CSV table of C-alpha atoms in Angstrom, one decimal:
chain,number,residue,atom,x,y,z
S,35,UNK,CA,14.7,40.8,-3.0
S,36,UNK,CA,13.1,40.1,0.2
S,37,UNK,CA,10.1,38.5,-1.8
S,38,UNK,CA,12.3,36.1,-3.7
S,39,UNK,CA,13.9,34.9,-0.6
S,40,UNK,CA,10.7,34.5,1.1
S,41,UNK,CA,9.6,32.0,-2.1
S,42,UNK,CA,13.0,30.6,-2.0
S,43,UNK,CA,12.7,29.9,1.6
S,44,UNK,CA,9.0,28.4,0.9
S,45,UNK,CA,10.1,26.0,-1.7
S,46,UNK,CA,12.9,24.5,0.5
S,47,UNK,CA,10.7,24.1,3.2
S,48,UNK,CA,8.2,22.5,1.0
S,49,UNK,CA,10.5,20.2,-0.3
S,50,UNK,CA,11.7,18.7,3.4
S,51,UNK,CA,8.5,18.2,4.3
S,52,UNK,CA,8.4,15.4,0.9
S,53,UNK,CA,10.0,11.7,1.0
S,54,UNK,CA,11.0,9.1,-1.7
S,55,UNK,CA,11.4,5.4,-1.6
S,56,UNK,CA,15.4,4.6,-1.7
S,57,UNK,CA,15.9,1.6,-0.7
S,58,UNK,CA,14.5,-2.2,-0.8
S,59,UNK,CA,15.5,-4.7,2.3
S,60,UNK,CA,14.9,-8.5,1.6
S,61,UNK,CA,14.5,-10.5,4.9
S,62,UNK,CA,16.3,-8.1,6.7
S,63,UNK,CA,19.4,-7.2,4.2
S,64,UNK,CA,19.8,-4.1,3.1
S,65,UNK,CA,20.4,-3.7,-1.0
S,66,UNK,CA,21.8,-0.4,-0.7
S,67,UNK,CA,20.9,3.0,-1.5
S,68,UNK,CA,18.6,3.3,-4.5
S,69,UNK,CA,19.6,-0.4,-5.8
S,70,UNK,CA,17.1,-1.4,-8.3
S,71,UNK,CA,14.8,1.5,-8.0
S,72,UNK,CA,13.5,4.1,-10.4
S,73,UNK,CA,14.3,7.3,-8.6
S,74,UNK,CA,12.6,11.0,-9.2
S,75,UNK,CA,14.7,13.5,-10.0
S,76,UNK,CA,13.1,15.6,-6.9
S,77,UNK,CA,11.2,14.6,-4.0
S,78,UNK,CA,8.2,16.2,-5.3
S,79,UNK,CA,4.6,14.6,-5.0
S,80,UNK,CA,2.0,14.0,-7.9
S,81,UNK,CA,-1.4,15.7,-7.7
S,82,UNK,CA,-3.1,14.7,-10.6
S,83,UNK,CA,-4.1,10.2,-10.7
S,84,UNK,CA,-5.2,10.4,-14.3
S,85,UNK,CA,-1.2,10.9,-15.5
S,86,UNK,CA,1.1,8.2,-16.1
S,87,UNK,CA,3.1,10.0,-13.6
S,88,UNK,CA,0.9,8.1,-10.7
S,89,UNK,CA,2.9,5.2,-12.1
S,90,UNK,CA,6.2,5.2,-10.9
S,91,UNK,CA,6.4,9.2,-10.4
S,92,UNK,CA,7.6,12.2,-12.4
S,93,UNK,CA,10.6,13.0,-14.1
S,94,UNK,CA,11.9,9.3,-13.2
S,95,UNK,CA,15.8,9.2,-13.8
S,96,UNK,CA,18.0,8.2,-16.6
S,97,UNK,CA,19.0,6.0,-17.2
S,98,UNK,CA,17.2,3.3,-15.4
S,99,UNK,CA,19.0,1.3,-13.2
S,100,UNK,CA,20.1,-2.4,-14.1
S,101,UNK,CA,20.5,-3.7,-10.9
S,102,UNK,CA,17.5,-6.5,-10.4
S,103,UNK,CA,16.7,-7.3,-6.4
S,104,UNK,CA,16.3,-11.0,-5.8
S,105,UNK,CA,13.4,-11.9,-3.6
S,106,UNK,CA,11.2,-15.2,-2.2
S,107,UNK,CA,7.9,-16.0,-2.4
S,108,UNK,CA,7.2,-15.0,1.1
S,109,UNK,CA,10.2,-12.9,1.5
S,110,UNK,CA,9.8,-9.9,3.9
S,111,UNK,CA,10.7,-6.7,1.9
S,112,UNK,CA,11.0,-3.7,3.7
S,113,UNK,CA,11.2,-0.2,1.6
S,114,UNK,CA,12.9,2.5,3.0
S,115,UNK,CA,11.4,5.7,2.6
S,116,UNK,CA,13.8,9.4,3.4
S,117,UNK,CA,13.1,13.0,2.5
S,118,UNK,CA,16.7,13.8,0.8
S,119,UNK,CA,17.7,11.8,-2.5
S,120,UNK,CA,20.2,9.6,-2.1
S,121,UNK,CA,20.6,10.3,1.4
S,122,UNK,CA,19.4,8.0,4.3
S,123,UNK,CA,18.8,9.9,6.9
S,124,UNK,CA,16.7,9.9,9.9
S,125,UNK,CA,14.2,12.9,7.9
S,126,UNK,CA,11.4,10.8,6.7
S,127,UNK,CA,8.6,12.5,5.7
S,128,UNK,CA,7.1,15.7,8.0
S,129,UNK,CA,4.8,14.6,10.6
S,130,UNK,CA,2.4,16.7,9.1
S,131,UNK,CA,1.7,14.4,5.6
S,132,UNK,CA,-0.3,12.1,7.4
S,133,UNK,CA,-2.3,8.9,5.1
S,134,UNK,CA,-2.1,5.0,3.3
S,135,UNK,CA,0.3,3.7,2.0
S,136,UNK,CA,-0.2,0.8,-0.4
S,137,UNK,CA,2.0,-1.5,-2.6
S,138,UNK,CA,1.6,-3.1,-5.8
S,139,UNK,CA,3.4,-5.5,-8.2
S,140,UNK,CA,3.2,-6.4,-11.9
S,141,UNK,CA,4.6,-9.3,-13.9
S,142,UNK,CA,6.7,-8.0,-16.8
S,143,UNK,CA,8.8,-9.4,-19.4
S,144,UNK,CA,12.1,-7.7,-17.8
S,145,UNK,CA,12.6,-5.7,-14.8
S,146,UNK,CA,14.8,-3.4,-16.3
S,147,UNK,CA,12.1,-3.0,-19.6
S,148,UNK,CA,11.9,1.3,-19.6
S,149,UNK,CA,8.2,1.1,-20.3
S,150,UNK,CA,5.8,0.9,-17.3
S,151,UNK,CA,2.5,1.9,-19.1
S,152,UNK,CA,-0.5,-0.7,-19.9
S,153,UNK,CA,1.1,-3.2,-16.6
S,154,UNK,CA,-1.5,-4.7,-14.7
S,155,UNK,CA,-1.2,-4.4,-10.9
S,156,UNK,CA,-2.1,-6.6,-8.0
S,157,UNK,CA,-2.0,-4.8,-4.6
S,158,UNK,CA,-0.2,-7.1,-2.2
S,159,UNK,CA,-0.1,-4.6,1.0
S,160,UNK,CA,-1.6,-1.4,2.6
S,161,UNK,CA,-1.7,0.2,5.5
S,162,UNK,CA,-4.8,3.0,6.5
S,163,UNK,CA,-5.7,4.2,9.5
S,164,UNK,CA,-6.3,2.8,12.6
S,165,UNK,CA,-9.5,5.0,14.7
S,166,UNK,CA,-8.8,3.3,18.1
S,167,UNK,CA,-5.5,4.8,18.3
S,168,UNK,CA,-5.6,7.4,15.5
S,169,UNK,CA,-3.0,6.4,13.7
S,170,UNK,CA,-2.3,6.6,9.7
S,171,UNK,CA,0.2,4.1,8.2
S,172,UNK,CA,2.5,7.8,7.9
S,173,UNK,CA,2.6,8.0,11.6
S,174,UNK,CA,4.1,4.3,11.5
S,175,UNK,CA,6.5,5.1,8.9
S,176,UNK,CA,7.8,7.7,11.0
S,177,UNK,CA,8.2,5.7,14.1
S,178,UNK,CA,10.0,2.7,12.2
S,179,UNK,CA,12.5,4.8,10.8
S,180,UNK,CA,11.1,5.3,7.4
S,181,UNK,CA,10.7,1.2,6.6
S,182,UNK,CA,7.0,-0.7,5.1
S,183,UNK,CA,7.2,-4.4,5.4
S,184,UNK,CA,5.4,-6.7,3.4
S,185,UNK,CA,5.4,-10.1,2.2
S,186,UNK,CA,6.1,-11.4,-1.3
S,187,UNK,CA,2.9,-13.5,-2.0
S,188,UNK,CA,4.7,-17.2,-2.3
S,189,UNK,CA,1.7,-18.0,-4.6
S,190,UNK,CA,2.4,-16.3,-8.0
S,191,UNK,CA,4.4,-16.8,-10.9
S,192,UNK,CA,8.0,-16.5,-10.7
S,193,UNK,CA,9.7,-14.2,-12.9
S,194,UNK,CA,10.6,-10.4,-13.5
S,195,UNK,CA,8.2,-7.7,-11.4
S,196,UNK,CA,8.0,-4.1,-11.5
S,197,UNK,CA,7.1,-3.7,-7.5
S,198,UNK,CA,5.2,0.0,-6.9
S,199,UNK,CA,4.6,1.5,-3.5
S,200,UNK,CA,2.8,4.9,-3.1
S,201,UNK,CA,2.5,7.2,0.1
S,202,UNK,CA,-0.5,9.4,0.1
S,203,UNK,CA,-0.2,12.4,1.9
S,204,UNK,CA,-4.0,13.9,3.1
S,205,UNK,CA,-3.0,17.2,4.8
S,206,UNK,CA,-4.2,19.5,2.3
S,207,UNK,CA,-6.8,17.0,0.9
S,208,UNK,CA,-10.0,19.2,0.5
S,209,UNK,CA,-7.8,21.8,-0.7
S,210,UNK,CA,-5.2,21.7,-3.2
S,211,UNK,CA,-5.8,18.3,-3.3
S,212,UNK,CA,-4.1,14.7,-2.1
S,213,UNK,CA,-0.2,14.2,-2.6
S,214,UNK,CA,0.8,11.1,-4.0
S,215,UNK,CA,4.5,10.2,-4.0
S,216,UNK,CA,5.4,6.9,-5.7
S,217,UNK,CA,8.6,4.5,-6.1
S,218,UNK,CA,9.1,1.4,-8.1
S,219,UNK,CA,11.6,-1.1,-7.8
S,220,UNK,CA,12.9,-4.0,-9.8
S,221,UNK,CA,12.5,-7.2,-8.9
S,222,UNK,CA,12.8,-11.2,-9.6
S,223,UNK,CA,10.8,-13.5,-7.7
S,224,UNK,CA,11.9,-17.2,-7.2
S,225,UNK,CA,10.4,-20.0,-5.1
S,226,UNK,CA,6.6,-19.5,-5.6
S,227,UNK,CA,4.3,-22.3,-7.3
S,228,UNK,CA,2.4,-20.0,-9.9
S,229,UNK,CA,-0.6,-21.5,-8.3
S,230,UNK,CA,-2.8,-18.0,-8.4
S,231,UNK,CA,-3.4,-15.5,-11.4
S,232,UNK,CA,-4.2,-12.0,-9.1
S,233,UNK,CA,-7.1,-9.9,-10.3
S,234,UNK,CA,-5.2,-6.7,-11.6
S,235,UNK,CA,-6.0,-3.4,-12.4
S,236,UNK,CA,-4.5,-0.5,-13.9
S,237,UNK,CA,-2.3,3.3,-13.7
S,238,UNK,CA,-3.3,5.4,-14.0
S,239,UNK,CA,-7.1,3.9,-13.8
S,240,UNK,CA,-7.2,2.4,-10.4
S,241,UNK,CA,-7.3,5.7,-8.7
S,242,UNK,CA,-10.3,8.4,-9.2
S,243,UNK,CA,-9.7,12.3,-8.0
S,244,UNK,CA,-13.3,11.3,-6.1
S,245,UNK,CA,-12.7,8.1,-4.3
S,246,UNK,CA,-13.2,9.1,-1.2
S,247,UNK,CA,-9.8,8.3,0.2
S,248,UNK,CA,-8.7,11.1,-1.7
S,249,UNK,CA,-11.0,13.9,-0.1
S,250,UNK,CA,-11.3,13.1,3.7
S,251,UNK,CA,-10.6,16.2,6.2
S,252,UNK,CA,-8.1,14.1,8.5
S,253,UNK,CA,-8.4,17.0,10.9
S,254,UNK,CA,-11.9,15.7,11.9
S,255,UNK,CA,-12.5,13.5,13.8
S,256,UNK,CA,-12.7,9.9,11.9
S,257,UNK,CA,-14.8,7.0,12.7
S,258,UNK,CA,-13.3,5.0,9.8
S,259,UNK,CA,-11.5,5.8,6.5
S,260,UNK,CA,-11.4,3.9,3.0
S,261,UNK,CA,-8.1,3.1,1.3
S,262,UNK,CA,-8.4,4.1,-2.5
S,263,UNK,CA,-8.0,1.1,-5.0
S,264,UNK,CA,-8.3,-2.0,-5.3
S,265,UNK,CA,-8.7,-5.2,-2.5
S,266,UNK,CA,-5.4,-6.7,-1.0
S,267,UNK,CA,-4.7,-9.9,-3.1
S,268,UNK,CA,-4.1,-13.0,-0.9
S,269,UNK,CA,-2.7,-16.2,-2.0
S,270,UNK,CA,-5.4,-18.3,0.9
S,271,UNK,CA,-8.1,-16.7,-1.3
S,272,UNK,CA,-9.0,-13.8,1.2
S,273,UNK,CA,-8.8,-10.4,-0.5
S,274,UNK,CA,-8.4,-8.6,2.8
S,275,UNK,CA,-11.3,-6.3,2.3
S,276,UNK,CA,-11.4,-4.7,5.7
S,277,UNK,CA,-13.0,-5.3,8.9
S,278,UNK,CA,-16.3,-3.3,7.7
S,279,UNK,CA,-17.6,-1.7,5.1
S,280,UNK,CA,-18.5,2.2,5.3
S,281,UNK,CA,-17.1,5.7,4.1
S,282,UNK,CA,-14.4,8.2,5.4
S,283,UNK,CA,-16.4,10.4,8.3
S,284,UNK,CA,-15.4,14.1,7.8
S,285,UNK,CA,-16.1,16.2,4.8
S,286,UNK,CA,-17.5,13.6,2.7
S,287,UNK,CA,-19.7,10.7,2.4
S,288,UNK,CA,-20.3,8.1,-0.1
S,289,UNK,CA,-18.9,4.1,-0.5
S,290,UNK,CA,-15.8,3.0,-2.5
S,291,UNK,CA,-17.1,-0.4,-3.4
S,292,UNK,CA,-14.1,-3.7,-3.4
S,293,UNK,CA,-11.7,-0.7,-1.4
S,294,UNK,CA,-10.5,-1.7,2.4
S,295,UNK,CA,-11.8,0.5,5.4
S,296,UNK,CA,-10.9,0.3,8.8
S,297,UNK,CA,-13.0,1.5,11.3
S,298,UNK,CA,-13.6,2.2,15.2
S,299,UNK,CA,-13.8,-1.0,18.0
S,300,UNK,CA,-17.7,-0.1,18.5
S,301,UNK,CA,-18.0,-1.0,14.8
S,302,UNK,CA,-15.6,-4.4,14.0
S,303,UNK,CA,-18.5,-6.1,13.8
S,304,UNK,CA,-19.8,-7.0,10.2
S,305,UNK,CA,-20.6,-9.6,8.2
S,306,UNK,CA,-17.1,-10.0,6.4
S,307,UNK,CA,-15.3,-10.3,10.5
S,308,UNK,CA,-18.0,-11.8,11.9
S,309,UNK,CA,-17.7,-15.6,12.7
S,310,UNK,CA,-18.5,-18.2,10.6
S,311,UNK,CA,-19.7,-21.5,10.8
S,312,UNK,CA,-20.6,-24.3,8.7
S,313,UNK,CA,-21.7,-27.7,9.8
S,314,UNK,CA,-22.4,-30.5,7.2
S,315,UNK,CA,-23.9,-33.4,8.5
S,316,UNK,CA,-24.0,-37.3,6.7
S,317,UNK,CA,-26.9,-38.9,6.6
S,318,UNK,CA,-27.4,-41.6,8.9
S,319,UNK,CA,-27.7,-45.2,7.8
S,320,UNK,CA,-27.8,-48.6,9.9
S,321,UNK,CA,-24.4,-49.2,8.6
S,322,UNK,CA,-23.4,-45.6,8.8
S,323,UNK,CA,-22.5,-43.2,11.8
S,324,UNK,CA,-23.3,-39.5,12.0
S,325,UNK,CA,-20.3,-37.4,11.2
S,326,UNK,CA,-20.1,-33.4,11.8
S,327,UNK,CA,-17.6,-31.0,10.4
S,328,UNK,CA,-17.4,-27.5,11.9
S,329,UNK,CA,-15.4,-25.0,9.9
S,330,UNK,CA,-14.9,-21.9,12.4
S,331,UNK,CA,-13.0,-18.3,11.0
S,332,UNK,CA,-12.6,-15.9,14.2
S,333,UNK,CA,-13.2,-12.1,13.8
S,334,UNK,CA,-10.5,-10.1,12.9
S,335,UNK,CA,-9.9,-6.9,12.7
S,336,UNK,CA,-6.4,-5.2,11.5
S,337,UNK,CA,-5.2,-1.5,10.0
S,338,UNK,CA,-1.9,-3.1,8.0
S,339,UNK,CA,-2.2,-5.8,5.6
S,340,UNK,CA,0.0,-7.5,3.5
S,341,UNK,CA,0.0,-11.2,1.8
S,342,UNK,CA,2.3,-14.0,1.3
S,343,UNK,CA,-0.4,-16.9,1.9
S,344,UNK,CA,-1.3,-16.0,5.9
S,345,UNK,CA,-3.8,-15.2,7.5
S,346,UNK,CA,-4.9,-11.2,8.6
S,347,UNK,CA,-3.1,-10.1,11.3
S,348,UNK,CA,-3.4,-7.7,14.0
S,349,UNK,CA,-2.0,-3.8,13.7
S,350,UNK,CA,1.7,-3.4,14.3
């Protein structure tokens, strides 16, 4: 008896320390709880990135909603993350389930179509972790109530979008393994010019059990820290590959090629922050005078990224 209620008691605590997406925000507007989202039937996470689960999670609900959010290119959406179902609460997520958090979208045919297998994904936001202060995108989530803004990138092709966020969760990384929990919502997107075609990639597939990101000891001190997946897409042509290039200091080592890393002050300078310049000079004629163009691209450095056609941006 007593051992049951000790499991019993184990599984509930297990299950508070969890979180779901449950609602979607559009320039500051609420949609309502679990509008035009696929919801899980538990708060549970997914452990295994080669299963069509790491799509839009486990067990999703039936049926699928029909409700269809309404979003600009260059909307602010904010998604609303609480540990309860249904239930928008101040729980979160436990402090403990520190890591990324990323979000994708994918042109379909209808947002409301019940098949989410062979889409091809764009990332269009992420958030890591920031060294200087030693902050994951979690501990932000947390402190902003449970809400991840991005922008809608006003640069794609209007239409129907399956929108997927995922939450990775690092505490018991190089042990049982990272905890991914994912939500998709449904979306239409109006008022872009269809001017860019995103690279894409695909779940599962974008995601290996060895990327890096998956198998860093966050209880170490970190020096930097590689996002798994793809780059950010970015409709002024930057992919928002990170400040630097490098791997996740702890318990590993090795490069993630195309992924984003942040790293520590004492290391923002690299060649893809670094500033640029280009000069291209006429030549000079009798009937001609010299004339000099100067291109320059200040470093940057930033943890949270997201699109919408502007230019990176410092760390909330």
């Amino acid at each position: 008896m007593l051992a049951s209620f000790v499991l019993l008691a184990l599984a509930a605590a297990t299950a508070n320390a969890h979180s779901v997406m449950q609602q979607i925000i559009v320039d500051g507007k609420a949609q309502g709880a679990l509008t035009g989202i696929r919801v899980p039937k538990t708060n549970g996470p997914v452990t295994d990135v080669t299963s069509n689960d790491v799509i839009c999670n486990a067990n999703v609900r039936t049926p699928l909603p029909t409700d269809v959010i309404n979003v600009q290119g260059g909307s602010k959406i904010g998604l609303e993350w609480h540990r309860t179902i249904g239930k928008l609460s101040s729980d979160v997520i436990s402090a403990s389930h520190r890591g990324p958090i990323q979000v994708y979208m994918a042109k379909v045919d209808s947002a409301t179509q019940e098949d989410v297998t062979g889409l091809k994904w764009f990332k269009v936001a992420e958030q890591g972790f920031d060294p200087a202060t030693n902050t994951w995108a979690v501990d932000d989530l947390i402190k902003n109530k449970g809400v991840f803004d991005f922008t809608v990138p006003s640069c794609i092709e209007a239409g129907d979008y399956i929108m997927r966020t995922d939450l990775t969760a690092l505490h018991d990384a190089t042990k049982s393994g990272a905890q991914l929990y994912m939500g998709c919502g449904q979306l239409k997107v109006s008022g872009t010019d269809g001017s860019a075609t995103p690279s894409t990639v695909s779940f599962p597939g974008a995601y290996n059990k060895d990327d890096p990101g998956f198998n860093v000891n966050i209880f170490k001190k970190l020096t930097s820290y590689t996002i798994p997946g793809p780059q950010t897409f970015s409709c002024d042509g930057d992919n928002n590959s990170g400040s630097n290039t490098g791997d996740n200091t702890g318990d590993n080592t090795g490069d993630n090629t195309g992924n984003t890393t942040t790293t520590s002050a004492a290391d923002s300078t690299s060649t893809s922050d670094s500033a640029t310049k280009t000069k291209t000079k006429k030549t000079k004629t009798k009937t001609e005078t010299e004339t000099a163009t100067v291109t320059a691209t200040p470093a940057a450095k930033f943890v949270k990224r997201d699109t919408g056609c502007r230019k990176k941006r410092g760390h909330a």
